[in-house]
Structure formats: structure tokens, C-alpha cells
Short mmCIF file of C-alpha atoms and ligand atoms in Angstrom, two decimals:
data_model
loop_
_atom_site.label_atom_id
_atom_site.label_comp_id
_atom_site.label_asym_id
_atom_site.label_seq_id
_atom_site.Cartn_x
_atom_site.Cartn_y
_atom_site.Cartn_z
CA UNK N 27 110.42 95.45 125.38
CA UNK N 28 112.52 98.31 124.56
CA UNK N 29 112.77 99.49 121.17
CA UNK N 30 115.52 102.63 120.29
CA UNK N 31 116.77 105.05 117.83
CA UNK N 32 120.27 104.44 117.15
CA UNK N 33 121.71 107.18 115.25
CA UNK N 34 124.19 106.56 112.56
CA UNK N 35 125.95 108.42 109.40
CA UNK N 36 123.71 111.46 108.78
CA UNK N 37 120.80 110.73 108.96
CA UNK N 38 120.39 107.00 109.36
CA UNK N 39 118.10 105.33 112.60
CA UNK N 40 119.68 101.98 113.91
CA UNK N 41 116.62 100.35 114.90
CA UNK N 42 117.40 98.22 118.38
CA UNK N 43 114.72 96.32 120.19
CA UNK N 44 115.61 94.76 123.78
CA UNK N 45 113.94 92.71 126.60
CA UNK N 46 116.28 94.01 128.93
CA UNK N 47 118.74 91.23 128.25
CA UNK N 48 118.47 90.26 124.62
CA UNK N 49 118.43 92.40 121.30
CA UNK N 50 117.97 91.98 117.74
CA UNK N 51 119.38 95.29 115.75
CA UNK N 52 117.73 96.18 112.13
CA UNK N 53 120.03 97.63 109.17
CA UNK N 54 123.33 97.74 111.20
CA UNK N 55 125.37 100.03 108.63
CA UNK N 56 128.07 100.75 111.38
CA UNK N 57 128.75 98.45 113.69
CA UNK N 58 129.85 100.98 116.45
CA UNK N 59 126.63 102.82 117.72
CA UNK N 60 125.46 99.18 117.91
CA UNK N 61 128.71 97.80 120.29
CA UNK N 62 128.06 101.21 122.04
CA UNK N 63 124.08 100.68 122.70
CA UNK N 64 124.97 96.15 123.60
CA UNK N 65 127.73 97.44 126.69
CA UNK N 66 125.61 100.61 127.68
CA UNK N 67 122.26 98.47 128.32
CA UNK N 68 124.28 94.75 129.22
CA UNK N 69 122.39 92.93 125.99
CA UNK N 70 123.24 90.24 124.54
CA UNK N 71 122.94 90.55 120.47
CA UNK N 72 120.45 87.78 119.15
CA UNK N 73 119.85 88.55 115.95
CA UNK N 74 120.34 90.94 113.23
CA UNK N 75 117.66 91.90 110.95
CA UNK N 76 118.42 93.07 107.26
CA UNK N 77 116.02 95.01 104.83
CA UNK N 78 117.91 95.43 101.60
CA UNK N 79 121.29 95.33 100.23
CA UNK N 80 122.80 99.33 100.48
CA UNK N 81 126.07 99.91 102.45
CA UNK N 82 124.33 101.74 105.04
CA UNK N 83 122.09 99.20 106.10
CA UNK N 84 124.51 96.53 105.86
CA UNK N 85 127.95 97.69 106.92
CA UNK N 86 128.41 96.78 110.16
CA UNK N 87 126.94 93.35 109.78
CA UNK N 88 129.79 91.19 109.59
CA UNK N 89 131.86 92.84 112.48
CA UNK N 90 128.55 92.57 114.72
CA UNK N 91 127.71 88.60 113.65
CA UNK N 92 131.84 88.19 114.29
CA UNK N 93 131.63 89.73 117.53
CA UNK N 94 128.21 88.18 118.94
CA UNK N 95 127.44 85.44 117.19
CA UNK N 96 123.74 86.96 116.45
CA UNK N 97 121.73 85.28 113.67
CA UNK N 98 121.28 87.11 110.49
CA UNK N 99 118.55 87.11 108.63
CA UNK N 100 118.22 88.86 105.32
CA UNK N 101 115.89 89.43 102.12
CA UNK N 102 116.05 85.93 99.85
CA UNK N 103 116.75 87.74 96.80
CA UNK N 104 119.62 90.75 97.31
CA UNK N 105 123.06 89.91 98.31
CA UNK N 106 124.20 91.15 101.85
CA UNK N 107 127.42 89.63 103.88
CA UNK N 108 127.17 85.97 103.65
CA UNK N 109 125.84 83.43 106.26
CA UNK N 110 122.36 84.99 106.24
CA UNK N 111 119.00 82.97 106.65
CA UNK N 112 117.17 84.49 103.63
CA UNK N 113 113.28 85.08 103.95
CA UNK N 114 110.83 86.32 101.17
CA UNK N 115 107.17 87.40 101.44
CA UNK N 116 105.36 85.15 103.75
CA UNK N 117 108.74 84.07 106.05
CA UNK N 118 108.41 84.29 109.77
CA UNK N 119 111.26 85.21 112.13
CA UNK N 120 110.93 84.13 115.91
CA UNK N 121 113.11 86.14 118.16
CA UNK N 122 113.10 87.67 121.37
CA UNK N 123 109.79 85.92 121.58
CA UNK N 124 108.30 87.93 119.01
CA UNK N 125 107.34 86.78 115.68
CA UNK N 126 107.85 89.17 112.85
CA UNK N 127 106.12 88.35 109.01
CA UNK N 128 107.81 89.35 106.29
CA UNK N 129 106.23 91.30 103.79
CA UNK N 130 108.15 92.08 99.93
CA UNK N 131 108.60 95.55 99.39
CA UNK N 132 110.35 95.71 96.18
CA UNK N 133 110.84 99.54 94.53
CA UNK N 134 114.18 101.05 96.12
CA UNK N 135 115.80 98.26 95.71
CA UNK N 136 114.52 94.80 93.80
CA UNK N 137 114.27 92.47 96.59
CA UNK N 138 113.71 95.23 99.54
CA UNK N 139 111.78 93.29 102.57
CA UNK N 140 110.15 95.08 105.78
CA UNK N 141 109.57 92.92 108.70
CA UNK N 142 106.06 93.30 110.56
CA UNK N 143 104.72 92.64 114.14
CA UNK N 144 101.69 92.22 115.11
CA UNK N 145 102.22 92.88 119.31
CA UNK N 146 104.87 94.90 120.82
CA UNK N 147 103.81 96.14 123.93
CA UNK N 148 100.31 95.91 122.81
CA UNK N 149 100.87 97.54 119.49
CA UNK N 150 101.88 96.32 116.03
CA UNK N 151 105.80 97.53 114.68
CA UNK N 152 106.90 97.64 111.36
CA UNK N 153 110.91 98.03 110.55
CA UNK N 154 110.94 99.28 106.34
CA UNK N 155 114.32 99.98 105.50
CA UNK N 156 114.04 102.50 102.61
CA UNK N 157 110.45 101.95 101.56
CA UNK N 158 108.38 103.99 103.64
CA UNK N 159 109.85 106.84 105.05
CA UNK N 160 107.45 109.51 106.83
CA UNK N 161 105.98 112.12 104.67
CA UNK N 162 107.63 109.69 101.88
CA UNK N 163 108.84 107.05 100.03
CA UNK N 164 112.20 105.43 99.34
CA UNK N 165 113.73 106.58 95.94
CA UNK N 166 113.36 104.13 93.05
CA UNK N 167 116.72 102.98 92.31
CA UNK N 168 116.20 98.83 90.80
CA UNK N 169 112.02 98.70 91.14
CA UNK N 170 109.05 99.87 88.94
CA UNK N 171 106.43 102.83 90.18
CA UNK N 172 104.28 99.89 89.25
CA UNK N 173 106.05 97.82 92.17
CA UNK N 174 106.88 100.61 94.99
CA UNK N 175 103.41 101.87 94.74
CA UNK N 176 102.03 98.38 95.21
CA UNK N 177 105.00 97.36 98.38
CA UNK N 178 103.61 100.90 99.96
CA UNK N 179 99.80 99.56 98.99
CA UNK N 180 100.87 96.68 101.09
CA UNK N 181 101.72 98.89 104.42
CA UNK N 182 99.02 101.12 104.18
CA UNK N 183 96.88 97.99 104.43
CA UNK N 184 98.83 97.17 108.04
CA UNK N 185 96.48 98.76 111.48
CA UNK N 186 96.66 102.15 111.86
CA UNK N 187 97.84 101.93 115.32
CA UNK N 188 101.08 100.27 113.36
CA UNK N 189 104.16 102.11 114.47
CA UNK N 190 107.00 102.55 111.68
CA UNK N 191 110.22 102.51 112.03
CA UNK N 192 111.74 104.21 109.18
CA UNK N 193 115.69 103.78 108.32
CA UNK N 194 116.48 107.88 107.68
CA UNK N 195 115.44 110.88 109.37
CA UNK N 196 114.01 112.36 106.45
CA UNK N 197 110.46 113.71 107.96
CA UNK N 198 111.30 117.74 107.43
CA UNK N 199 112.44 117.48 103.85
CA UNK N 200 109.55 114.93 103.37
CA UNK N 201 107.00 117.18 104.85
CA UNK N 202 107.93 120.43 103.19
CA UNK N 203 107.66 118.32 99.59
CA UNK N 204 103.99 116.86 100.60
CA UNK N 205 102.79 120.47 101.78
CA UNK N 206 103.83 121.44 98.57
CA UNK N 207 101.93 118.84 96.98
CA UNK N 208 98.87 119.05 99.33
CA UNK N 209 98.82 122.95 100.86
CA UNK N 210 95.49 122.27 102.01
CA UNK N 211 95.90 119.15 104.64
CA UNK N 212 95.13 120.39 108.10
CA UNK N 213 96.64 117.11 109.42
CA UNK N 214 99.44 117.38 107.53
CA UNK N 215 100.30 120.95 108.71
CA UNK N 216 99.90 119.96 112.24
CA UNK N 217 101.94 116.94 111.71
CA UNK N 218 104.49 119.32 110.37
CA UNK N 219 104.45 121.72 113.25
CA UNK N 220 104.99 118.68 115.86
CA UNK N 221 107.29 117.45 113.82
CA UNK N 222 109.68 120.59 113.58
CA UNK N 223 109.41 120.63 117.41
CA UNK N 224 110.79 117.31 117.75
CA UNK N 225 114.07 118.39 115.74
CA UNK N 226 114.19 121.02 117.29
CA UNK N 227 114.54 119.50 120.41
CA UNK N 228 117.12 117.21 118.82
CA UNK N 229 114.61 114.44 119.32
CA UNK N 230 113.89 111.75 116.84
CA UNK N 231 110.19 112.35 114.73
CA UNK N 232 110.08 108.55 114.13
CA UNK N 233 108.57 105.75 115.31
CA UNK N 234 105.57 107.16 112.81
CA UNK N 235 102.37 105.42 112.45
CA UNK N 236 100.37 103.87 109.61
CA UNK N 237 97.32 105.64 110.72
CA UNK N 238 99.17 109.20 110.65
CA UNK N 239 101.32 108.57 107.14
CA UNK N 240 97.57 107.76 105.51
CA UNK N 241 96.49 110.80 106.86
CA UNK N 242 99.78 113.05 105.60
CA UNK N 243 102.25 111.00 102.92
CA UNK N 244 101.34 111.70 99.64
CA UNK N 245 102.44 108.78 98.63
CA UNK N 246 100.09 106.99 100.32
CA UNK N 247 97.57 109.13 99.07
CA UNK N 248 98.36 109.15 95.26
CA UNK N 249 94.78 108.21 94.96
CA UNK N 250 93.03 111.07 96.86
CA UNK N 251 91.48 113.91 94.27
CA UNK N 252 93.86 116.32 96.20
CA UNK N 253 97.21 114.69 95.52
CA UNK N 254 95.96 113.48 91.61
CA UNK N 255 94.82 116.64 90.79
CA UNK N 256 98.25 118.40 92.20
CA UNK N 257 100.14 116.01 90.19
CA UNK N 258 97.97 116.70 87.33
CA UNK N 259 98.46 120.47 87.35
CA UNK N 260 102.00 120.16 87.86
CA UNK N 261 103.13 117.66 85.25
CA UNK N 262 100.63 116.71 82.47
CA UNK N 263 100.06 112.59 83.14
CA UNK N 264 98.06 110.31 82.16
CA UNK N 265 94.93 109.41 84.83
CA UNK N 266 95.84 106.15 85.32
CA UNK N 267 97.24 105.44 89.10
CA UNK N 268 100.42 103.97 87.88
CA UNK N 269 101.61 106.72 86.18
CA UNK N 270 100.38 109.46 88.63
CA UNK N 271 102.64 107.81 91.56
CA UNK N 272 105.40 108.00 88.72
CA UNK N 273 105.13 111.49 87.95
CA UNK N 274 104.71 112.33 91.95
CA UNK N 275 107.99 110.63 92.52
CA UNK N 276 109.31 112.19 89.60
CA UNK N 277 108.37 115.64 91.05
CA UNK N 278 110.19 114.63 94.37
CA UNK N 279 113.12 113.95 92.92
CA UNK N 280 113.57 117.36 91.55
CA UNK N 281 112.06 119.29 94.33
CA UNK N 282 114.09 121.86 95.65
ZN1 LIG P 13 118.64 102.06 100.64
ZN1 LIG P 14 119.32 103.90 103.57
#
């Protein structure tokens, strides 16, 4: 299997996974890079694979389905470009093969799904939309901190060796926020210096893994005394986890 980057708007990955014949294509927002990416390789489109309901996940859907014929499948509870097989926590999807669980991530956006592996090549893959991003979380625009901080409980529980395929290339922003937060993580600051060498080289910093955002996301890590205690000083919270995540959130939001 092949999996790539497709890049789109931005800042936006096109996640495309191949056997060398057949695809499957997560969060097509434009349609294009995708056509592009089917003649360049000879593939066949078999499915398309949707996380949540925002325009630039879900834009190029309906010209791609059109075009191909390639199943969609999509979260049970948003509304994306109808036919779609809707799946909720639990659901399996067999293509290319491969099985992929779905997990519910609600927090962006209220019905927000990731879609997990557990063998690609000999390693698990996770695809999570706007939920996880590296060095960060997905903005809460319909969900509770109550809810994102559980969905990202949920994929820090996945193995380590788990890579994730994040929907934005948001690493450098995300890392200069969570060195802020945590100046003192020696993982994180080497993490950050690999990371600014892949951009620089133009080159993608994600697939990331579960085992490396544990180690460097602070929002994985609202627990740790490090991160609490930096949200603590920063804004005065209450010490319960709930509305520490909230306030660390809060802080990104307005971080400059
Ligand atoms: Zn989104
Ligand atoms: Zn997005």
C-alpha cells in the first residue's frame, strides 16, 4: 500500500491510500488534486472516506463519486453530499482489503468521526479530520471541552506506533504554541527542530505518530504537572481536568 499527501487550499493534506491499482481518498475538499493523483498513478477510485461536515473536507465529493463511482462513506450524524453510507462509533469499513473502525470524535464539529487501522504495512493508521492535529487539537466550533478532550482521550489510547494523518499542515504554528506552554520538553524541542527542517525542505511533517504527539501535544498532555501548572499560571482555573483543557484551548485561540 501506498498512502500520500495530497496538498490542497492552504494548508489542507488530501489523504490518498493505493494498492497500486485501487484508492480510497479521505476529506476530498477539491476534487482536482484528487483527478490529478487517480491519472498520474492509473487508480481506480474505490471509495471516499469523510470525517466531518466543513467545505474543505467535503467539496470535491460529489464531482469525485460523479466521476468514479467510488463509495462514500460518511459520519452518521453531520450532513455531507448525499448518497453516503453513514457510520458512527463502532462501524467498520472494508476497502482495499483493509478494515478501518470507526471511532466518534465529537469537539470541532458534533458528529466528527476518525477512521482507524490496525495494519498498514505492518503499522496501525489513523485518518482524524480536524481532531488531532500535531502539536494540537482541532478548534471547538459545535462540541464541549468536556467532549474534544474525551475524542482526543480516545486516540491517545490507540499504539504508539499509530501513524496520524492529520487534515492541515498546522505542525509549526502548533509547535511554537506548545513550547510556549511547555518550554521545558526536550522532546518537544527536538520534535520542533525536525519539524522546521521538513518545511523547510517543502516536505510534509505529517504522517505523525501517537507515540510522538503523547510525548509533545499539550493537548494530550493536559494532565501532566507541566502543562496544568502552565495553564494555571497563565489563566487562573479551576483544578479540575475539564476546565484546564478549556482554558488551554482558550489560550490557543488567542495566541499570537
Ligand atoms: Zn473542520
Ligand atoms: Zn479542515
Amino acid at each position: 500500500m501506498d498512502l500520500l499527501a495530497l496538498p490542497a487550499f492552504n494548508d489542507n493534506y488530501l489523504w490518498l491510500l493505493h494498492d497500486g491499482t485501487r484508492a480510497l481518498v479521505v476529506d476530498p475538499g477539491d476534487a482536482e488534486p484528487v483527478f490529478t493523483a487517480l491519472t498520474q498513478h492509473g487508480l481506480e477510485l474505490a471509495a471516499i472516506l469523510v470525517t466531518h461536515h466543513h467545505a474543505d473536507h467535503t467539496g470535491g465529493v460529489a464531482a469525485l463519486r460523479e466521476a468514479t463511482g467510488a463509495v462514500v462513506y460518511g459520519p452518521a450524524h453531520e450532513r455531507i453530499p448525499e448518497p453516503f453510507i453513514p457510520l458512527a462509533d463502532g462501524a467498520q469499513v472494508n476497502v482495499l482489503g483493509m478494515a478501518f473502525r470507526v471511532i466518534d470524535v465529537p469537539g470541532h464539529t458534533a458528529g466528527h468521526i476518525a477512521y482507524f487501522a490496525s495494519d498498514m504495512n505492518g503499522a496501525p493508521l489513523l485518518f482524524c479530520g480536524d481532531t488531532l492535529f500535531s502539536g494540537g487539537c482541532g478548534r471547538l466550533f459545535e462540541g464541549t471541552p468536556a467532549q474534544m478532550l474525551d475524542s482526543l482521550d480516545k486516540l491517545a489510547a490507540l499504539p504508539a506506533n499509530t501513524r496520524v494523518c492529520c487534515a492541515h499542515e498546522y505542525t509549526l504554528s502548533n509547535l511554537r504554541f506548545a513550547s510556549a506552554v511547555e518550554p521545558g520538553n526536550a522532546a518537544l524541542a527536538n520534535y520542533q527542530r525536525e519539524c522546521e527542517a521538513l518545511r523547510a525542505a517543502g516536505t510534509p511533517t505529517l504522517p505523525s505518530s501517537i507515540g510522538t504527539e503523547r510525548a509533545i501535544n499539550p493537548f494530550l498532555r493536559s494532565r501532566e504537572a507541566s502543562v496544568t501548572q502552565a495553564v494555571q499560571a497563565h489563566a487562573a482555573t479551576p483544578t479540575d481536568e475539564v476546565a484546564v483543557f478549556a482554558a488551554l484551548r482558550e489560550w490557543k485561540n488567542n495566541f499570537k
